[in-house]
GROMACS .gro file of C-alpha atoms in nm:
model
  472
    1MET     CA    1  -0.002  -0.006  -0.010
    2ILE     CA    2   0.125   0.345  -0.087
    3VAL     CA    3   0.163   0.569   0.239
    4GLY     CA    4   0.260   0.930   0.312
    5LYS     CA    5   0.130   1.259   0.214
    6PRO     CA    6  -0.039   1.274  -0.138
    7LEU     CA    7   0.159   1.476  -0.392
    8ASP     CA    8   0.047   1.820  -0.481
    9ARG     CA    9  -0.087   1.754  -0.829
   10LYS     CA   10  -0.305   2.057  -0.900
   11ILE     CA   11  -0.342   2.107  -1.269
   12GLN     CA   12  -0.219   2.441  -1.389
   13SER     CA   13  -0.426   2.655  -1.637
   14SER     CA   14  -0.128   2.649  -1.874
   15THR     CA   15  -0.163   2.270  -1.903
   16LEU     CA   16  -0.523   2.326  -2.016
   17SER     CA   17  -0.421   2.598  -2.271
   18GLU     CA   18  -0.163   2.364  -2.411
   19ALA     CA   19  -0.421   2.091  -2.449
   20GLN     CA   20  -0.642   2.314  -2.672
   21GLY     CA   21  -0.547   2.264  -3.046
   22THR     CA   22  -0.362   1.932  -2.987
   23LYS     CA   23  -0.403   1.642  -3.230
   24HIS     CA   24  -0.637   1.462  -2.998
   25SER     CA   25  -0.852   1.770  -2.919
   26LEU     CA   26  -0.894   1.819  -3.299
   27ILE     CA   27  -0.990   1.453  -3.334
   28ILE     CA   28  -1.260   1.498  -3.054
   29GLU     CA   29  -1.410   1.805  -3.225
   30LYS     CA   30  -1.430   1.630  -3.558
   31THR     CA   31  -1.573   1.311  -3.413
   32PHE     CA   32  -1.838   1.520  -3.228
   33HIS     CA   33  -1.926   1.716  -3.543
   34ASN     CA   34  -1.958   1.398  -3.756
   35ASN     CA   35  -2.149   1.213  -3.479
   36THR     CA   36  -2.408   1.483  -3.431
   37ASN     CA   37  -2.453   1.527  -3.800
   38SER     CA   38  -2.519   1.151  -3.883
   39ASP     CA   39  -2.874   0.996  -3.880
   40TYR     CA   40  -2.764   0.644  -3.793
   41THR     CA   41  -2.943   0.664  -3.446
   42GLU     CA   42  -3.272   0.770  -3.616
   43LYS     CA   43  -3.224   0.479  -3.850
   44LEU     CA   44  -3.194   0.244  -3.551
   45ARG     CA   45  -3.492   0.374  -3.382
   46ASP     CA   46  -3.706   0.329  -3.697
   47LEU     CA   47  -3.581  -0.019  -3.752
   48GLY     CA   48  -3.675  -0.129  -3.415
   49ASN     CA   49  -4.028   0.028  -3.428
   50GLU     CA   50  -4.089  -0.147  -3.767
   51PHE     CA   51  -3.952  -0.492  -3.675
   52ASN     CA   52  -4.170  -0.793  -3.742
   53TYR     CA   53  -4.011  -1.133  -3.668
   54ALA     CA   54  -4.239  -1.332  -3.932
   55SER     CA   55  -4.092  -1.106  -4.210
   56ASN     CA   56  -3.726  -1.190  -4.096
   57SER     CA   57  -3.767  -1.544  -3.978
   58ASN     CA   58  -3.661  -1.732  -4.294
   59TYR     CA   59  -3.326  -1.554  -4.346
   60TYR     CA   60  -2.986  -1.565  -4.189
   61TRP     CA   61  -2.913  -1.249  -4.001
   62SER     CA   62  -2.540  -1.295  -4.009
   63PRO     CA   63  -2.289  -1.549  -4.153
   64PRO     CA   64  -2.393  -1.895  -3.990
   65GLU     CA   65  -2.085  -1.906  -3.779
   66LEU     CA   66  -2.239  -1.637  -3.557
   67SER     CA   67  -2.493  -1.890  -3.422
   68LEU     CA   68  -2.538  -2.062  -3.091
   69LEU     CA   69  -2.372  -2.402  -3.097
   70TYR     CA   70  -2.225  -2.348  -3.424
   71GLY     CA   71  -1.966  -2.615  -3.526
   72THR     CA   72  -2.079  -2.852  -3.258
   73PRO     CA   73  -2.175  -3.206  -3.310
   74LEU     CA   74  -2.544  -3.109  -3.229
   75TYR     CA   75  -2.545  -2.819  -3.485
   76ASP     CA   76  -2.458  -3.073  -3.754
   77ALA     CA   77  -2.747  -3.292  -3.654
   78ILE     CA   78  -3.030  -3.033  -3.640
   79SER     CA   79  -3.283  -2.911  -3.913
   80PRO     CA   80  -3.243  -2.605  -4.121
   81SER     CA   81  -3.519  -2.423  -3.939
   82GLN     CA   82  -3.348  -2.492  -3.592
   83LYS     CA   83  -3.015  -2.358  -3.738
   84LEU     CA   84  -3.185  -2.045  -3.844
   85ALA     CA   85  -3.342  -2.008  -3.481
   86LEU     CA   86  -2.990  -2.051  -3.326
   87ASN     CA   87  -2.862  -1.772  -3.561
   88HIS     CA   88  -3.142  -1.545  -3.448
   89LEU     CA   89  -3.097  -1.628  -3.075
   90TYR     CA   90  -2.726  -1.543  -3.103
   91TRP     CA   91  -2.815  -1.208  -3.236
   92VAL     CA   92  -3.073  -1.164  -2.940
   93GLY     CA   93  -2.822  -1.278  -2.671
   94ASN     CA   94  -2.539  -1.076  -2.818
   95TYR     CA   95  -2.754  -0.752  -2.824
   96ASN     CA   96  -2.930  -0.820  -2.492
   97HIS     CA   97  -2.589  -0.809  -2.337
   98THR     CA   98  -2.481  -0.517  -2.545
   99ALA     CA   99  -2.787  -0.332  -2.421
  100VAL     CA  100  -2.709  -0.387  -2.060
  101SER     CA  101  -2.330  -0.284  -2.120
  102GLU     CA  102  -2.445   0.031  -2.303
  103ALA     CA  103  -2.672   0.124  -1.989
  104THR     CA  104  -2.340   0.096  -1.792
  105THR     CA  105  -2.159   0.303  -2.040
  106SER     CA  106  -2.409   0.584  -2.000
  107ILE     CA  107  -2.354   0.593  -1.621
  108TYR     CA  108  -1.976   0.613  -1.656
  109ASN     CA  109  -2.014   0.889  -1.934
  110MET     CA  110  -2.168   1.099  -1.678
  111VAL     CA  111  -1.922   1.001  -1.391
  112THR     CA  112  -1.621   1.094  -1.606
  113SER     CA  113  -1.759   1.400  -1.776
  114GLY     CA  114  -1.811   1.530  -1.436
  115VAL     CA  115  -1.449   1.524  -1.384
  116PHE     CA  116  -1.370   1.679  -1.714
  117ARG     CA  117  -1.606   1.963  -1.655
  118ALA     CA  118  -1.461   2.030  -1.323
  119VAL     CA  119  -1.110   2.062  -1.482
  120GLY     CA  120  -1.229   2.281  -1.751
  121GLY     CA  121  -1.139   2.319  -2.111
  122TYR     CA  122  -1.311   1.997  -2.228
  123GLU     CA  123  -1.658   2.119  -2.311
  124THR     CA  124  -1.666   1.962  -2.662
  125LEU     CA  125  -1.568   1.626  -2.517
  126CYS     CA  126  -1.832   1.651  -2.243
  127ASN     CA  127  -2.094   1.730  -2.500
  128GLU     CA  128  -1.996   1.434  -2.706
  129LEU     CA  129  -2.030   1.211  -2.396
  130ASP     CA  130  -2.367   1.362  -2.328
  131PHE     CA  131  -2.478   1.297  -2.688
  132GLU     CA  132  -2.338   0.941  -2.658
  133THR     CA  133  -2.551   0.872  -2.363
  134ASP     CA  134  -2.866   0.991  -2.556
  135GLN     CA  135  -2.773   0.770  -2.847
  136GLU     CA  136  -2.727   0.466  -2.622
  137SER     CA  137  -3.092   0.501  -2.497
  138TYR     CA  138  -3.206   0.468  -2.857
  139HIS     CA  139  -2.994   0.162  -2.920
  140ILE     CA  140  -3.098  -0.002  -2.606
  141ARG     CA  141  -3.463   0.031  -2.681
  142THR     CA  142  -3.418  -0.104  -3.030
  143PHE     CA  143  -3.229  -0.412  -2.914
  144GLN     CA  144  -3.487  -0.475  -2.658
  145LYS     CA  145  -3.770  -0.459  -2.894
  146ILE     CA  146  -3.626  -0.684  -3.151
  147GLY     CA  147  -3.490  -0.929  -2.890
  148TYR     CA  148  -3.824  -0.967  -2.702
  149LYS     CA  149  -4.017  -1.032  -3.020
  150THR     CA  150  -3.768  -1.282  -3.145
  151LYS     CA  151  -3.735  -1.465  -2.824
  152MET     CA  152  -4.100  -1.495  -2.769
  153ALA     CA  153  -4.148  -1.625  -3.133
  154ILE     CA  154  -3.884  -1.896  -3.095
  155VAL     CA  155  -3.891  -2.013  -2.720
  156GLY     CA  156  -4.177  -1.828  -2.564
  157LYS     CA  157  -4.130  -1.742  -2.197
  158THR     CA  158  -3.818  -1.937  -2.170
  159ILE     CA  159  -3.546  -1.708  -2.007
  160LEU     CA  160  -3.268  -1.644  -2.255
  161GLY     CA  161  -3.101  -1.317  -2.129
  162ASN     CA  162  -2.765  -1.220  -1.993
  163SER     CA  163  -2.686  -1.574  -1.897
  164LEU     CA  164  -2.510  -1.599  -2.236
  165TYR     CA  165  -2.230  -1.409  -2.062
  166GLY     CA  166  -2.235  -1.545  -1.720
  167LYS     CA  167  -2.521  -1.329  -1.564
  168SER     CA  168  -2.876  -1.426  -1.496
  169ASP     CA  169  -3.176  -1.207  -1.487
  170LYS     CA  170  -3.373  -1.184  -1.157
  171GLU     CA  171  -3.652  -1.414  -1.290
  172ASN     CA  172  -3.401  -1.687  -1.363
  173ASN     CA  173  -3.200  -1.645  -1.040
  174ASN     CA  174  -3.372  -1.892  -0.803
  175TRP     CA  175  -3.395  -2.182  -1.038
  176LEU     CA  176  -3.027  -2.108  -1.138
  177GLN     CA  177  -2.908  -2.114  -0.781
  178SER     CA  178  -3.043  -2.481  -0.734
  179LEU     CA  179  -2.823  -2.602  -1.027
  180ILE     CA  180  -2.497  -2.438  -0.960
  181PRO     CA  181  -2.246  -2.617  -0.731
  182HIS     CA  182  -2.212  -2.452  -0.406
  183PRO     CA  183  -1.852  -2.324  -0.438
  184VAL     CA  184  -1.926  -2.162  -0.770
  185ARG     CA  185  -2.258  -2.027  -0.659
  186ASP     CA  186  -2.093  -1.862  -0.355
  187PHE     CA  187  -1.837  -1.693  -0.571
  188PHE     CA  188  -2.107  -1.539  -0.787
  189THR     CA  189  -2.359  -1.445  -0.512
  190SER     CA  190  -2.167  -1.376  -0.185
  191SER     CA  191  -2.094  -1.016  -0.089
  192GLY     CA  192  -1.838  -1.105   0.166
  193ASN     CA  193  -1.938  -1.341   0.447
  194GLY     CA  194  -2.299  -1.274   0.405
  195ASP     CA  195  -2.307  -1.013   0.697
  196SER     CA  196  -2.454  -0.684   0.593
  197THR     CA  197  -2.256  -0.502   0.860
  198PHE     CA  198  -1.936  -0.644   0.717
  199THR     CA  199  -2.045  -0.541   0.360
  200GLU     CA  200  -2.107  -0.202   0.470
  201TYR     CA  201  -1.791  -0.174   0.654
  202ARG     CA  202  -1.592  -0.312   0.355
  203ASP     CA  203  -1.741  -0.073   0.117
  204ASN     CA  204  -1.697   0.235   0.335
  205THR     CA  205  -1.337   0.140   0.398
  206LEU     CA  206  -1.259   0.107   0.020
  207ASN     CA  207  -1.437   0.427  -0.045
  208ALA     CA  208  -1.240   0.608   0.234
  209ILE     CA  209  -0.914   0.464   0.091
  210ALA     CA  210  -0.994   0.601  -0.248
  211LYS     CA  211  -1.072   0.951  -0.135
  212THR     CA  212  -0.791   0.962   0.099
  213MET     CA  213  -0.542   0.861  -0.160
  214LEU     CA  214  -0.693   1.120  -0.412
  215SER     CA  215  -0.755   1.389  -0.158
  216ASP     CA  216  -0.530   1.647  -0.354
  217GLN     CA  217  -0.787   1.614  -0.649
  218LYS     CA  218  -1.120   1.638  -0.451
  219GLN     CA  219  -1.191   1.954  -0.640
  220TYR     CA  220  -1.236   1.752  -0.952
  221TYR     CA  221  -1.481   1.513  -0.784
  222SER     CA  222  -1.759   1.437  -1.037
  223ARG     CA  223  -2.079   1.643  -0.978
  224TYR     CA  224  -2.283   1.320  -1.071
  225LEU     CA  225  -2.115   1.134  -0.777
  226GLN     CA  226  -2.165   1.424  -0.549
  227GLU     CA  227  -2.530   1.434  -0.623
  228LEU     CA  228  -2.579   1.071  -0.559
  229GLU     CA  229  -2.418   1.089  -0.227
  230GLN     CA  230  -2.624   1.389  -0.132
  231ARG     CA  231  -2.938   1.181  -0.208
  232GLY     CA  232  -2.794   0.888   0.000
  233GLU     CA  233  -2.779   0.677  -0.308
  234PRO     CA  234  -2.478   0.429  -0.343
  235ILE     CA  235  -2.180   0.463  -0.579
  236PRO     CA  236  -2.284   0.289  -0.907
  237ALA     CA  237  -2.162  -0.063  -0.970
  238PRO     CA  238  -2.341  -0.274  -1.260
  239ALA     CA  239  -2.428  -0.630  -1.177
  240ASP     CA  240  -2.471  -0.732  -1.540
  241GLY     CA  241  -2.311  -0.678  -1.882
  242LEU     CA  242  -1.941  -0.637  -1.920
  243GLY     CA  243  -1.909  -0.430  -1.622
  244GLY     CA  244  -2.083  -0.695  -1.403
  245ARG     CA  245  -1.815  -0.944  -1.539
  246ILE     CA  246  -1.501  -0.734  -1.465
  247ALA     CA  247  -1.503  -0.743  -1.084
  248PRO     CA  248  -1.720  -0.781  -0.787
  249ARG     CA  249  -1.947  -0.484  -0.717
  250HIS     CA  250  -1.737  -0.361  -0.421
  251TRP     CA  251  -1.435  -0.331  -0.645
  252LEU     CA  252  -1.630  -0.165  -0.911
  253ARG     CA  253  -1.747   0.099  -0.664
  254PHE     CA  254  -1.385   0.142  -0.549
  255PHE     CA  255  -1.268   0.187  -0.903
  256THR     CA  256  -1.567   0.432  -0.977
  257VAL     CA  257  -1.449   0.668  -0.715
  258HIS     CA  258  -1.118   0.699  -0.883
  259TRP     CA  259  -1.272   0.745  -1.228
  260GLY     CA  260  -1.484   1.014  -1.076
  261MET     CA  261  -1.217   1.202  -0.894
  262SER     CA  262  -0.879   1.187  -1.078
  263PRO     CA  263  -0.844   1.335  -1.423
  264PHE     CA  264  -0.587   1.078  -1.507
  265MET     CA  265  -0.807   0.800  -1.369
  266ALA     CA  266  -1.114   0.926  -1.564
  267CYS     CA  267  -0.896   0.891  -1.885
  268GLN     CA  268  -0.780   0.533  -1.768
  269TYR     CA  269  -1.147   0.436  -1.758
  270TYR     CA  270  -1.166   0.478  -2.140
  271SER     CA  271  -0.904   0.201  -2.190
  272LEU     CA  272  -1.157  -0.020  -2.011
  273ARG     CA  273  -1.439   0.128  -2.228
  274TYR     CA  274  -1.224   0.068  -2.539
  275THR     CA  275  -1.215  -0.307  -2.432
  276ALA     CA  276  -1.602  -0.302  -2.458
  277ASN     CA  277  -1.580  -0.123  -2.781
  278ALA     CA  278  -1.326  -0.376  -2.928
  279ILE     CA  279  -1.540  -0.680  -2.808
  280LEU     CA  280  -1.839  -0.539  -2.974
  281LYS     CA  281  -1.665  -0.462  -3.299
  282ASN     CA  282  -1.499  -0.806  -3.309
  283GLN     CA  283  -1.848  -0.959  -3.302
  284GLU     CA  284  -2.034  -0.694  -3.501
  285TYR     CA  285  -1.815  -0.644  -3.797
  286PRO     CA  286  -1.917  -0.978  -3.950
  287TYR     CA  287  -2.261  -0.841  -3.961
  288VAL     CA  288  -2.146  -0.533  -4.144
  289ARG     CA  289  -1.969  -0.744  -4.414
  290TYR     CA  290  -2.283  -0.945  -4.446
  291PHE     CA  291  -2.498  -0.642  -4.486
  292ARG     CA  292  -2.264  -0.514  -4.759
  293GLU     CA  293  -2.268  -0.849  -4.943
  294LEU     CA  294  -2.651  -0.862  -4.939
  295GLU     CA  295  -2.662  -0.511  -5.048
  296GLN     CA  296  -2.424  -0.568  -5.337
  297LYS     CA  297  -2.626  -0.863  -5.456
  298GLY     CA  298  -2.947  -0.675  -5.427
  299GLU     CA  299  -3.092  -0.942  -5.189
  300TYR     CA  300  -3.320  -0.891  -4.894
  301ILE     CA  301  -3.153  -0.744  -4.582
  302PRO     CA  302  -3.304  -0.867  -4.256
  303THR     CA  303  -3.396  -0.598  -4.011
  304PRO     CA  304  -3.149  -0.718  -3.741
  305THR     CA  305  -2.858  -0.715  -3.990
  306ALA     CA  306  -2.942  -0.362  -4.087
  307VAL     CA  307  -2.955  -0.275  -3.701
  308SER     CA  308  -2.615  -0.422  -3.654
  309TYR     CA  309  -2.468  -0.230  -3.953
  310TYR     CA  310  -2.604   0.112  -3.842
  311HIS     CA  311  -2.510   0.036  -3.488
  312LEU     CA  312  -2.147  -0.015  -3.571
  313LEU     CA  313  -2.154   0.308  -3.770
  314ASP     CA  314  -2.270   0.475  -3.460
  315GLU     CA  315  -2.032   0.308  -3.235
  316ALA     CA  316  -1.732   0.379  -3.449
  317PHE     CA  317  -1.762   0.749  -3.315
  318HIS     CA  318  -1.761   0.621  -2.961
  319THR     CA  319  -1.477   0.381  -3.022
  320THR     CA  320  -1.268   0.676  -3.156
  321ILE     CA  321  -1.338   0.874  -2.843
  322SER     CA  322  -1.247   0.582  -2.617
  323GLN     CA  323  -0.919   0.523  -2.805
  324THR     CA  324  -0.830   0.900  -2.810
  325ILE     CA  325  -0.887   0.965  -2.440
  326ALA     CA  326  -0.726   0.636  -2.333
  327LYS     CA  327  -0.411   0.673  -2.561
  328ASP     CA  328  -0.345   1.045  -2.579
  329MET     CA  329  -0.561   1.269  -2.367
  330TYR     CA  330  -0.425   1.129  -2.048
  331LYS     CA  331  -0.102   1.299  -2.115
  332ASP     CA  332  -0.267   1.647  -2.079
  333PHE     CA  333  -0.256   1.566  -1.688
  334PRO     CA  334   0.037   1.530  -1.449
  335LYS     CA  335   0.191   1.172  -1.468
  336PRO     CA  336   0.010   0.920  -1.254
  337THR     CA  337   0.120   0.851  -0.893
  338ALA     CA  338   0.234   0.507  -0.799
  339TYR     CA  339  -0.094   0.456  -0.628
  340GLU     CA  340  -0.287   0.558  -0.955
  341LYS     CA  341  -0.070   0.314  -1.155
  342PHE     CA  342  -0.149   0.042  -0.905
  343VAL     CA  343  -0.532   0.103  -0.917
  344SER     CA  344  -0.535   0.120  -1.297
  345GLY     CA  345  -0.327  -0.184  -1.338
  346LEU     CA  346  -0.553  -0.377  -1.095
  347ALA     CA  347  -0.862  -0.276  -1.302
  348ILE     CA  348  -0.731  -0.404  -1.632
  349TYR     CA  349  -0.574  -0.712  -1.460
  350MET     CA  350  -0.917  -0.791  -1.320
  351ALA     CA  351  -1.091  -0.729  -1.665
  352GLN     CA  352  -0.835  -0.977  -1.825
  353ARG     CA  353  -0.897  -1.246  -1.570
  354ASN     CA  354  -1.261  -1.215  -1.558
  355LEU     CA  355  -1.361  -1.114  -1.905
  356LEU     CA  356  -1.089  -1.227  -2.147
  357SER     CA  357  -0.930  -1.530  -1.984
  358GLY     CA  358  -1.059  -1.823  -2.184
  359LEU     CA  359  -1.234  -1.972  -2.485
  360SER     CA  360  -1.578  -2.089  -2.553
  361GLY     CA  361  -1.669  -2.386  -2.755
  362VAL     CA  362  -2.033  -2.292  -2.792
  363LEU     CA  363  -2.057  -1.918  -2.816
  364PRO     CA  364  -1.821  -1.757  -3.082
  365GLY     CA  365  -1.675  -1.437  -2.964
  366ARG     CA  366  -1.706  -1.506  -2.596
  367CYS     CA  367  -1.340  -1.484  -2.460
  368VAL     CA  368  -1.405  -1.661  -2.120
  369TYR     CA  369  -1.444  -2.028  -2.022
  370ASP     CA  370  -1.785  -2.178  -2.039
  371ASP     CA  371  -1.917  -2.142  -1.678
  372PRO     CA  372  -2.192  -2.307  -1.492
  373MET     CA  373  -2.433  -2.020  -1.582
  374LEU     CA  374  -2.374  -2.054  -1.954
  375MET     CA  375  -2.445  -2.429  -1.907
  376VAL     CA  376  -2.777  -2.349  -1.740
  377PHE     CA  377  -2.857  -2.133  -2.046
  378TYR     CA  378  -2.791  -2.415  -2.288
  379TYR     CA  379  -2.969  -2.677  -2.059
  380LYS     CA  380  -3.278  -2.460  -2.070
  381LEU     CA  381  -3.246  -2.404  -2.448
  382LEU     CA  382  -3.233  -2.774  -2.524
  383LYS     CA  383  -3.548  -2.835  -2.304
  384SER     CA  384  -3.721  -2.541  -2.454
  385PRO     CA  385  -3.989  -2.596  -2.747
  386LEU     CA  386  -3.724  -2.533  -2.991
  387PHE     CA  387  -3.561  -2.885  -2.903
  388GLY     CA  388  -3.797  -3.035  -2.664
  389MET     CA  389  -3.532  -3.270  -2.507
  390GLU     CA  390  -3.567  -3.471  -2.188
  391THR     CA  391  -3.299  -3.437  -1.923
  392LYS     CA  392  -3.072  -3.732  -2.027
  393GLU     CA  393  -3.076  -3.646  -2.405
  394ALA     CA  394  -2.991  -3.280  -2.319
  395LEU     CA  395  -2.697  -3.358  -2.091
  396ASP     CA  396  -2.575  -3.612  -2.350
  397TRP     CA  397  -2.562  -3.350  -2.622
  398MET     CA  398  -2.417  -3.082  -2.389
  399GLU     CA  399  -2.139  -3.315  -2.299
  400LYS     CA  400  -2.054  -3.369  -2.669
  401CYS     CA  401  -2.064  -2.983  -2.728
  402PHE     CA  402  -1.865  -2.878  -2.423
  403CYS     CA  403  -1.625  -3.156  -2.368
  404GLN     CA  404  -1.521  -3.275  -2.719
  405GLU     CA  405  -1.303  -3.075  -2.978
  406HIS     CA  406  -1.508  -2.958  -3.276
  407GLU     CA  407  -1.515  -2.689  -3.533
  408GLY     CA  408  -1.682  -2.431  -3.278
  409TYR     CA  409  -1.379  -2.424  -3.072
  410HIS     CA  410  -1.170  -2.316  -3.384
  411VAL     CA  411  -1.411  -2.052  -3.477
  412GLY     CA  412  -1.407  -1.923  -3.118
  413LEU     CA  413  -1.015  -1.920  -3.129
  414LYS     CA  414  -1.034  -1.719  -3.451
  415TYR     CA  415  -1.236  -1.447  -3.275
  416HIS     CA  416  -1.008  -1.458  -2.978
  417GLN     CA  417  -0.701  -1.399  -3.177
  418SER     CA  418  -0.858  -1.103  -3.356
  419LEU     CA  419  -0.964  -0.937  -3.030
  420LEU     CA  420  -0.625  -1.002  -2.878
  421GLU     CA  421  -0.462  -0.818  -3.160
  422SER     CA  422  -0.682  -0.518  -3.104
  423MET     CA  423  -0.621  -0.517  -2.731
  424ARG     CA  424  -0.254  -0.536  -2.759
  425ARG     CA  425  -0.253  -0.241  -3.011
  426LEU     CA  426  -0.408  -0.022  -2.744
  427PHE     CA  427  -0.257  -0.147  -2.413
  428GLY     CA  428   0.081  -0.188  -2.568
  429SER     CA  429   0.104   0.183  -2.610
  430LEU     CA  430   0.021   0.272  -2.236
  431ASP     CA  431   0.352   0.304  -2.065
  432TYR     CA  432   0.190   0.335  -1.715
  433GLN     CA  433   0.038  -0.014  -1.737
  434TRP     CA  434   0.171  -0.336  -1.580
  435LYS     CA  435   0.362  -0.538  -1.844
  436ILE     CA  436   0.097  -0.832  -1.819
  437ASN     CA  437  -0.170  -0.566  -1.919
  438ARG     CA  438   0.044  -0.423  -2.191
  439GLU     CA  439   0.102  -0.767  -2.348
  440MET     CA  440  -0.253  -0.897  -2.252
  441GLY     CA  441  -0.069  -1.193  -2.094
  442ILE     CA  442  -0.368  -1.339  -1.924
  443MET     CA  443  -0.591  -1.327  -2.230
  444ALA     CA  444  -0.315  -1.467  -2.448
  445ALA     CA  445  -0.260  -1.769  -2.224
  446GLY     CA  446  -0.634  -1.839  -2.237
  447GLY     CA  447  -0.626  -1.883  -2.617
  448SER     CA  448  -0.605  -2.262  -2.590
  449ILE     CA  449  -0.851  -2.531  -2.698
  450SER     CA  450  -0.693  -2.782  -2.470
  451LYS     CA  451  -0.722  -2.556  -2.175
  452ALA     CA  452  -1.086  -2.483  -2.267
  453LEU     CA  453  -1.160  -2.862  -2.299
  454GLN     CA  454  -0.996  -2.933  -1.967
  455LYS     CA  455  -1.200  -2.656  -1.784
  456ASN     CA  456  -1.520  -2.742  -1.953
  457THR     CA  457  -1.506  -3.107  -1.867
  458LYS     CA  458  -1.446  -3.032  -1.504
  459THR     CA  459  -1.734  -2.778  -1.496
  460PHE     CA  460  -1.971  -2.992  -1.699
  461LYS     CA  461  -1.911  -3.282  -1.472
  462GLU     CA  462  -2.006  -3.076  -1.175
  463PHE     CA  463  -2.301  -2.924  -1.339
  464SER     CA  464  -2.453  -3.238  -1.462
  465GLN     CA  465  -2.428  -3.397  -1.130
  466SER     CA  466  -2.626  -3.103  -0.983
  467VAL     CA  467  -2.898  -3.147  -1.246
  468ILE     CA  468  -2.919  -3.517  -1.167
  469GLU     CA  469  -2.934  -3.450  -0.804
  470GLN     CA  470  -3.203  -3.193  -0.868
  471GLN     CA  471  -3.412  -3.447  -1.071
  472SER     CA  472  -3.396  -3.723  -0.806
   0.00000   0.00000   0.00000
């Protein structure tokens, strides 16, 4: 732990004047101008309002490889109509997760813009972040409308939500708890030792540490966080989406205080936001290529495919902002203290470990091992009206899909390597980051089919035993 009196790191007005007219400030101005003058958000809104599943149900919405269970033995055995349904459900699951993640982004846009406004001289950037937040609200509504109609048409009221990425919704939670082995369940649900007094003490202690170590920067404390505290509301910490996977909620609150008080740390947050942008682009760009192929051939373009296309055009502006702040704008401010380097390193290390540390055999683009919650999702899918399997048949197919090498693992590895390159391009340029983060060491080590099979075999054995015990 870093001890001693915090350094006097007051940001001088000369620093701010030098920041104006820099290459990165010009990029921000151009991005804001282009973003506000595009009409992609309006197109997304209209596409969502007009969506009808029946009119889109007989078409692939992406290349077939972006389908649930693609490349598995089960995928090879099912009917063409079931393959179409798995292609559509992949879109639903992916964008349900994206919607939750974009809601989180909106919160952190407000947290960090509060810091930049307190510093002064970054009004165009703050206006861009405000505009992005407004855009995200339209994106989210479009994803939800299409997702709900599609899910109801294919599987009815079966819950197929954020469990794609390891988080279940509240409606699914009780059923889920009974199936997850106790050590794993406790990891996901425990808030310490189960004692609310301990939880409150832990959270207050972490909050105090953050504010003490950044006390020389309290004048930049985000107005958004100040107003939450004045109303007696907690520091935000998402439970779902990418944010919910990065770290337990008490750690997220700890990081949020830093992102909402220190100008350097506010910039560092955007390296984490870039991670979300890169993950989305890695999975979304194939939809864009597919859109362009259909357009060139003069063929019918399914509404969800068009939504993916226009969404990526919108998100391209957001990605530019993330990269510009993370890579260049942080240099406007005094060099980070050893403490700030430690916290920023810890945040990215956790993101690697919890979000980017493995390989899925059944969900292309998911760079984390297949955990019990994902297995719950597939178990319910196989027992849904789409497949109508009994318990034994469902478990037998799941074992073949999770525990045997097949084409799906190789497709997943392709997406993993593409994302790894994008991550290294950004983090390799951040001199303040730990070496393991600059090189994406944990992520790179997780890109192994043999490791994925070993992990999945162990997890599936525990999962299937829980299901059998539940049935008996």
